Short mmCIF file of N, CA and C in Angstrom, two decimals:
data_model
loop_
_atom_site.label_atom_id
_atom_site.label_comp_id
_atom_site.label_asym_id
_atom_site.label_seq_id
_atom_site.Cartn_x
_atom_site.Cartn_y
_atom_site.Cartn_z
N MET A 1 133.08 62.94 74.34
CA MET A 1 132.13 61.97 73.86
C MET A 1 132.88 60.71 73.53
N THR A 2 132.39 59.58 73.97
CA THR A 2 133.05 58.32 73.66
C THR A 2 132.65 57.88 72.27
N ALA A 3 133.64 57.48 71.50
CA ALA A 3 133.37 57.07 70.13
C ALA A 3 132.89 55.63 70.13
N ALA A 4 131.97 55.34 69.25
CA ALA A 4 131.50 53.98 69.09
C ALA A 4 132.64 53.14 68.51
N ALA A 5 132.54 51.84 68.65
CA ALA A 5 133.61 50.96 68.20
C ALA A 5 133.86 51.07 66.70
N ASP A 6 132.83 51.41 65.93
CA ASP A 6 132.99 51.48 64.48
C ASP A 6 133.34 52.87 63.98
N GLU A 7 133.42 53.86 64.87
CA GLU A 7 133.73 55.22 64.45
C GLU A 7 135.18 55.54 64.79
N PRO A 8 135.90 56.22 63.89
CA PRO A 8 137.28 56.58 64.20
C PRO A 8 137.32 57.66 65.28
N ILE A 9 138.37 57.64 66.07
CA ILE A 9 138.54 58.65 67.11
C ILE A 9 139.02 59.93 66.46
N ALA A 10 138.38 61.04 66.80
CA ALA A 10 138.73 62.33 66.21
C ALA A 10 140.09 62.79 66.73
N VAL A 11 140.91 63.27 65.83
CA VAL A 11 142.20 63.83 66.19
C VAL A 11 142.10 65.34 66.07
N ARG A 12 142.46 66.03 67.14
CA ARG A 12 142.36 67.48 67.13
C ARG A 12 143.42 68.07 66.21
N SER A 13 143.01 69.03 65.41
CA SER A 13 143.96 69.72 64.56
C SER A 13 144.50 70.91 65.33
N PRO A 14 145.74 71.32 65.05
CA PRO A 14 146.30 72.47 65.77
C PRO A 14 145.44 73.70 65.60
N ARG A 15 145.32 74.47 66.66
CA ARG A 15 144.51 75.68 66.62
C ARG A 15 145.36 76.88 66.98
N ARG A 16 144.97 78.00 66.43
CA ARG A 16 145.61 79.24 66.82
C ARG A 16 145.03 79.70 68.14
N ARG A 17 145.70 80.64 68.77
CA ARG A 17 145.17 81.20 70.01
C ARG A 17 143.88 81.93 69.73
N PHE A 18 143.08 82.12 70.77
CA PHE A 18 141.82 82.84 70.64
C PHE A 18 142.10 84.22 70.07
N HIS A 19 141.35 84.60 69.07
CA HIS A 19 141.56 85.88 68.42
C HIS A 19 141.00 87.02 69.26
N GLU A 20 141.80 88.03 69.41
CA GLU A 20 141.36 89.22 70.09
C GLU A 20 140.72 90.15 69.06
N PRO A 21 139.97 91.17 69.51
CA PRO A 21 139.34 92.08 68.55
C PRO A 21 140.34 92.70 67.57
N GLN A 22 141.55 92.95 68.06
CA GLN A 22 142.59 93.47 67.17
C GLN A 22 143.73 92.46 67.14
N GLN A 23 144.40 92.41 66.00
CA GLN A 23 145.53 91.50 65.87
C GLN A 23 146.62 91.91 66.85
N ARG A 24 147.30 90.92 67.39
CA ARG A 24 148.40 91.22 68.30
C ARG A 24 149.48 91.96 67.52
N GLN A 25 149.98 93.04 68.10
CA GLN A 25 150.92 93.90 67.39
C GLN A 25 152.39 93.57 67.68
N ARG A 26 152.65 92.92 68.79
CA ARG A 26 154.03 92.69 69.19
C ARG A 26 154.50 91.30 68.77
N LYS A 27 155.77 91.21 68.40
CA LYS A 27 156.35 89.95 67.97
C LYS A 27 157.66 89.78 68.71
N LEU A 28 157.92 88.57 69.18
CA LEU A 28 159.13 88.25 69.92
C LEU A 28 159.86 87.14 69.17
N THR A 29 161.13 87.33 68.93
CA THR A 29 161.92 86.33 68.21
C THR A 29 162.74 85.53 69.20
N VAL A 30 162.75 84.22 69.01
CA VAL A 30 163.49 83.33 69.91
C VAL A 30 164.41 82.47 69.06
N ARG A 31 165.63 82.29 69.51
CA ARG A 31 166.58 81.43 68.80
C ARG A 31 166.66 80.08 69.51
N LEU A 32 166.57 79.02 68.70
CA LEU A 32 166.56 77.66 69.24
C LEU A 32 167.51 76.78 68.45
N SER A 33 167.99 75.74 69.10
CA SER A 33 168.75 74.72 68.37
C SER A 33 167.73 73.85 67.65
N PRO A 34 168.17 73.10 66.65
CA PRO A 34 167.23 72.20 65.95
C PRO A 34 166.56 71.20 66.92
N PHE A 35 167.31 70.74 67.92
CA PHE A 35 166.75 69.81 68.89
C PHE A 35 165.67 70.49 69.74
N GLU A 36 165.94 71.71 70.19
CA GLU A 36 164.94 72.45 70.98
C GLU A 36 163.68 72.72 70.16
N GLU A 37 163.88 73.11 68.92
CA GLU A 37 162.73 73.36 68.05
C GLU A 37 161.89 72.10 67.88
N ALA A 38 162.56 70.97 67.68
CA ALA A 38 161.85 69.70 67.51
C ALA A 38 161.07 69.35 68.78
N GLU A 39 161.68 69.59 69.94
CA GLU A 39 161.01 69.31 71.22
C GLU A 39 159.75 70.16 71.37
N ILE A 40 159.87 71.43 71.04
CA ILE A 40 158.73 72.34 71.16
C ILE A 40 157.63 71.94 70.18
N LYS A 41 157.98 71.62 68.97
CA LYS A 41 156.98 71.23 67.98
C LYS A 41 156.30 69.92 68.38
N THR A 42 157.06 68.99 68.95
CA THR A 42 156.47 67.73 69.40
C THR A 42 155.48 67.98 70.55
N ALA A 43 155.89 68.82 71.49
CA ALA A 43 155.00 69.14 72.63
C ALA A 43 153.75 69.88 72.15
N ALA A 44 153.92 70.80 71.21
CA ALA A 44 152.77 71.54 70.67
C ALA A 44 151.82 70.61 69.95
N THR A 45 152.36 69.71 69.16
CA THR A 45 151.52 68.74 68.44
C THR A 45 150.76 67.85 69.41
N ALA A 46 151.40 67.46 70.50
CA ALA A 46 150.74 66.61 71.50
C ALA A 46 149.55 67.33 72.13
N ARG A 47 149.61 68.67 72.20
CA ARG A 47 148.51 69.45 72.77
C ARG A 47 147.60 70.02 71.70
N ALA A 48 147.82 69.62 70.45
CA ALA A 48 147.03 70.09 69.31
C ALA A 48 147.06 71.61 69.23
N GLN A 49 148.26 72.15 69.33
CA GLN A 49 148.45 73.59 69.24
C GLN A 49 149.52 73.88 68.19
N THR A 50 149.47 75.08 67.66
CA THR A 50 150.57 75.50 66.81
C THR A 50 151.78 75.75 67.71
N ALA A 51 152.96 75.72 67.13
CA ALA A 51 154.16 75.96 67.93
C ALA A 51 154.14 77.36 68.53
N ALA A 52 153.67 78.35 67.77
CA ALA A 52 153.62 79.72 68.28
C ALA A 52 152.67 79.82 69.47
N ARG A 53 151.52 79.18 69.37
CA ARG A 53 150.57 79.24 70.49
C ARG A 53 151.15 78.54 71.71
N PHE A 54 151.79 77.40 71.50
CA PHE A 54 152.38 76.65 72.60
C PHE A 54 153.44 77.49 73.31
N VAL A 55 154.33 78.09 72.54
CA VAL A 55 155.39 78.91 73.13
C VAL A 55 154.80 80.10 73.88
N ALA A 56 153.84 80.78 73.28
CA ALA A 56 153.22 81.94 73.93
C ALA A 56 152.50 81.53 75.21
N ALA A 57 151.70 80.47 75.15
CA ALA A 57 150.93 80.03 76.32
C ALA A 57 151.85 79.58 77.44
N THR A 58 152.90 78.85 77.10
CA THR A 58 153.82 78.36 78.11
C THR A 58 154.61 79.50 78.74
N ALA A 59 155.07 80.43 77.91
CA ALA A 59 155.82 81.58 78.43
C ALA A 59 154.94 82.46 79.31
N LEU A 60 153.70 82.71 78.88
CA LEU A 60 152.79 83.52 79.69
C LEU A 60 152.44 82.83 81.00
N ALA A 61 152.29 81.51 80.97
CA ALA A 61 151.99 80.78 82.20
C ALA A 61 153.16 80.91 83.18
N ALA A 62 154.38 80.81 82.67
CA ALA A 62 155.55 80.97 83.53
C ALA A 62 155.63 82.40 84.07
N ALA A 63 155.37 83.38 83.22
CA ALA A 63 155.43 84.79 83.65
C ALA A 63 154.37 85.10 84.70
N ARG A 64 153.24 84.41 84.61
CA ARG A 64 152.13 84.65 85.55
C ARG A 64 152.14 83.68 86.73
N SER A 65 153.20 82.87 86.81
CA SER A 65 153.33 81.85 87.88
C SER A 65 152.14 80.91 87.91
N ILE A 66 151.72 80.49 86.73
CA ILE A 66 150.62 79.54 86.59
C ILE A 66 151.22 78.22 86.14
N ASP A 67 150.66 77.13 86.61
CA ASP A 67 151.10 75.81 86.18
C ASP A 67 150.89 75.68 84.68
N ALA A 68 151.97 75.55 83.91
CA ALA A 68 151.88 75.49 82.45
C ALA A 68 151.15 74.23 81.97
N ALA A 69 151.10 73.20 82.82
CA ALA A 69 150.41 71.98 82.43
C ALA A 69 148.90 72.17 82.41
N VAL A 70 148.41 73.21 83.08
CA VAL A 70 146.98 73.49 83.12
C VAL A 70 146.72 74.73 82.27
N ASP A 71 146.45 74.51 81.00
CA ASP A 71 146.20 75.61 80.06
C ASP A 71 144.70 75.82 79.96
N PRO A 72 144.18 76.96 80.45
CA PRO A 72 142.73 77.18 80.39
C PRO A 72 142.20 77.21 78.96
N ASP A 73 143.00 77.70 78.03
CA ASP A 73 142.57 77.70 76.62
C ASP A 73 142.46 76.28 76.09
N ASP A 74 143.36 75.40 76.55
CA ASP A 74 143.31 74.01 76.12
C ASP A 74 142.03 73.36 76.63
N HIS A 75 141.65 73.66 77.86
CA HIS A 75 140.41 73.13 78.43
C HIS A 75 139.21 73.59 77.60
N LEU A 76 139.21 74.87 77.25
CA LEU A 76 138.13 75.41 76.43
C LEU A 76 138.11 74.76 75.05
N ASP A 77 139.27 74.61 74.45
CA ASP A 77 139.36 73.97 73.13
C ASP A 77 138.83 72.55 73.16
N ARG A 78 139.20 71.81 74.18
CA ARG A 78 138.73 70.42 74.28
C ARG A 78 137.22 70.38 74.46
N SER A 79 136.68 71.31 75.24
CA SER A 79 135.23 71.37 75.41
C SER A 79 134.54 71.74 74.11
N LEU A 80 135.12 72.69 73.38
CA LEU A 80 134.53 73.07 72.09
C LEU A 80 134.61 71.91 71.09
N ASP A 81 135.70 71.16 71.12
CA ASP A 81 135.81 69.98 70.27
C ASP A 81 134.72 68.97 70.62
N GLU A 82 134.48 68.82 71.91
CA GLU A 82 133.43 67.89 72.36
C GLU A 82 132.06 68.34 71.86
N LEU A 83 131.80 69.64 71.95
CA LEU A 83 130.52 70.15 71.46
C LEU A 83 130.40 70.00 69.94
N ALA A 84 131.49 70.22 69.22
CA ALA A 84 131.47 70.06 67.77
C ALA A 84 131.19 68.60 67.40
N ALA A 85 131.80 67.68 68.13
CA ALA A 85 131.55 66.26 67.87
C ALA A 85 130.10 65.90 68.19
N ALA A 86 129.58 66.48 69.26
CA ALA A 86 128.18 66.22 69.63
C ALA A 86 127.25 66.79 68.56
N ARG A 87 127.58 67.95 68.02
CA ARG A 87 126.76 68.55 66.96
C ARG A 87 126.76 67.64 65.72
N GLN A 88 127.92 67.11 65.38
CA GLN A 88 128.01 66.22 64.23
C GLN A 88 127.18 64.96 64.47
N GLN A 89 127.26 64.42 65.67
CA GLN A 89 126.49 63.22 65.99
C GLN A 89 124.99 63.54 65.97
N THR A 90 124.61 64.72 66.43
CA THR A 90 123.21 65.13 66.42
C THR A 90 122.70 65.20 64.98
N ALA A 91 123.51 65.70 64.07
CA ALA A 91 123.11 65.75 62.66
C ALA A 91 122.89 64.34 62.12
N ARG A 92 123.74 63.40 62.51
CA ARG A 92 123.57 62.02 62.07
C ARG A 92 122.27 61.43 62.61
N VAL A 93 122.00 61.73 63.88
CA VAL A 93 120.77 61.23 64.49
C VAL A 93 119.56 61.82 63.77
N GLY A 94 119.61 63.12 63.48
CA GLY A 94 118.51 63.76 62.75
C GLY A 94 118.28 63.11 61.41
N ASN A 95 119.35 62.77 60.72
CA ASN A 95 119.23 62.09 59.43
C ASN A 95 118.54 60.73 59.61
N ASN A 96 118.95 59.99 60.63
CA ASN A 96 118.32 58.69 60.89
C ASN A 96 116.84 58.85 61.22
N LEU A 97 116.51 59.84 62.02
CA LEU A 97 115.11 60.05 62.38
C LEU A 97 114.28 60.47 61.16
N ASN A 98 114.86 61.26 60.28
CA ASN A 98 114.16 61.63 59.04
C ASN A 98 113.88 60.40 58.18
N GLN A 99 114.82 59.50 58.11
CA GLN A 99 114.62 58.28 57.33
C GLN A 99 113.50 57.43 57.94
N ILE A 100 113.48 57.35 59.27
CA ILE A 100 112.42 56.60 59.95
C ILE A 100 111.07 57.26 59.71
N ALA A 101 111.02 58.60 59.82
CA ALA A 101 109.76 59.32 59.58
C ALA A 101 109.29 59.13 58.15
N ARG A 102 110.19 59.16 57.18
CA ARG A 102 109.82 58.96 55.79
C ARG A 102 109.21 57.57 55.59
N GLU A 103 109.81 56.59 56.24
CA GLU A 103 109.29 55.22 56.15
C GLU A 103 107.89 55.14 56.76
N LEU A 104 107.68 55.77 57.89
CA LEU A 104 106.36 55.77 58.53
C LEU A 104 105.33 56.51 57.67
N ASN A 105 105.72 57.65 57.10
CA ASN A 105 104.81 58.46 56.28
C ASN A 105 104.43 57.75 54.98
N SER A 106 105.28 56.87 54.50
CA SER A 106 104.96 56.16 53.27
C SER A 106 104.15 54.89 53.55
N GLY A 107 103.75 54.69 54.81
CA GLY A 107 102.92 53.54 55.15
C GLY A 107 103.69 52.33 55.60
N GLY A 108 104.99 52.41 55.59
CA GLY A 108 105.81 51.27 56.02
C GLY A 108 106.10 51.33 57.51
N LEU A 109 106.70 50.29 57.99
CA LEU A 109 107.12 50.24 59.38
C LEU A 109 108.63 50.07 59.41
N PRO A 110 109.33 50.94 60.10
CA PRO A 110 110.78 50.79 60.18
C PRO A 110 111.15 49.54 60.97
N HIS A 111 112.31 49.05 60.70
CA HIS A 111 112.79 47.87 61.42
C HIS A 111 113.02 48.26 62.88
N PRO A 112 112.59 47.43 63.83
CA PRO A 112 112.76 47.78 65.25
C PRO A 112 114.21 48.08 65.64
N ALA A 113 115.16 47.41 64.99
CA ALA A 113 116.57 47.67 65.29
C ALA A 113 116.96 49.10 64.93
N ASP A 114 116.34 49.66 63.86
CA ASP A 114 116.61 51.04 63.48
C ASP A 114 116.13 52.00 64.56
N LEU A 115 114.97 51.71 65.13
CA LEU A 115 114.44 52.56 66.20
C LEU A 115 115.33 52.50 67.45
N VAL A 116 115.76 51.30 67.79
CA VAL A 116 116.63 51.12 68.96
C VAL A 116 117.95 51.86 68.75
N ALA A 117 118.52 51.74 67.55
CA ALA A 117 119.79 52.41 67.25
C ALA A 117 119.63 53.93 67.29
N ALA A 118 118.53 54.44 66.75
CA ALA A 118 118.30 55.89 66.76
C ALA A 118 118.14 56.40 68.18
N LEU A 119 117.41 55.68 69.01
CA LEU A 119 117.23 56.08 70.40
C LEU A 119 118.55 56.04 71.16
N ALA A 120 119.36 55.02 70.92
CA ALA A 120 120.67 54.93 71.57
C ALA A 120 121.56 56.09 71.15
N ALA A 121 121.50 56.46 69.87
CA ALA A 121 122.30 57.59 69.39
C ALA A 121 121.84 58.89 70.03
N VAL A 122 120.54 59.05 70.22
CA VAL A 122 120.02 60.26 70.88
C VAL A 122 120.55 60.32 72.32
N ARG A 123 120.46 59.21 73.02
CA ARG A 123 120.94 59.19 74.42
C ARG A 123 122.44 59.49 74.50
N THR A 124 123.23 58.90 73.62
CA THR A 124 124.67 59.14 73.61
C THR A 124 124.98 60.60 73.33
N THR A 125 124.27 61.17 72.37
CA THR A 125 124.50 62.57 72.00
C THR A 125 124.13 63.51 73.13
N VAL A 126 123.00 63.27 73.76
CA VAL A 126 122.59 64.13 74.87
C VAL A 126 123.59 64.03 76.02
N THR A 127 124.07 62.84 76.29
CA THR A 127 125.07 62.66 77.35
C THR A 127 126.35 63.42 77.01
N ALA A 128 126.78 63.36 75.75
CA ALA A 128 127.99 64.06 75.33
C ALA A 128 127.82 65.57 75.46
N ILE A 129 126.67 66.07 75.07
CA ILE A 129 126.42 67.51 75.18
C ILE A 129 126.40 67.93 76.65
N ASP A 130 125.76 67.13 77.50
CA ASP A 130 125.74 67.43 78.94
C ASP A 130 127.15 67.43 79.53
N THR A 131 127.95 66.46 79.13
CA THR A 131 129.32 66.37 79.63
C THR A 131 130.13 67.59 79.21
N ALA A 132 130.01 67.98 77.95
CA ALA A 132 130.75 69.15 77.47
C ALA A 132 130.30 70.42 78.18
N ALA A 133 129.01 70.54 78.42
CA ALA A 133 128.49 71.72 79.12
C ALA A 133 129.04 71.78 80.54
N VAL A 134 129.09 70.65 81.22
CA VAL A 134 129.64 70.61 82.58
C VAL A 134 131.11 71.01 82.56
N GLN A 135 131.86 70.50 81.57
CA GLN A 135 133.28 70.85 81.45
C GLN A 135 133.46 72.35 81.24
N LEU A 136 132.62 72.94 80.42
CA LEU A 136 132.70 74.38 80.19
C LEU A 136 132.40 75.15 81.46
N LEU A 137 131.42 74.69 82.22
CA LEU A 137 131.08 75.36 83.48
C LEU A 137 132.21 75.25 84.50
N LYS A 138 132.86 74.09 84.54
CA LYS A 138 133.98 73.90 85.47
C LYS A 138 135.15 74.79 85.10
N GLY A 139 135.27 75.09 83.81
CA GLY A 139 136.40 75.90 83.33
C GLY A 139 136.22 77.38 83.55
N ARG A 140 135.09 77.81 84.03
CA ARG A 140 134.84 79.24 84.24
C ARG A 140 135.79 79.85 85.21
#
């Protein structure tokens, strides 16, 4: 979803890997130099992942001969972030529409600019939801 000029751009927070029905039982220890650790943490932060998730995803991609740059979980996470942002925007639109309805119910007339802004927000939100849905379908 494209952010309006007056809205801050959302920054993704690091996420853990998708939880399985049971907690993962195996643990692998890796020794790194301080420089290597910093590189991994920087790369993980750039992908909004925890360092453990980044290491696991990258190692599994290499083991499975999959391009590590194309992380299917990352695609899903980005789509879910898009849907969450669309949900938040939808709540804002609902609030605006409730205010307009309250004004109409009390016998007043809302300012035409309020109606135009509410309609534009609805269109933007629907477009964002459609875009996220298409991304999720492509990721199947």
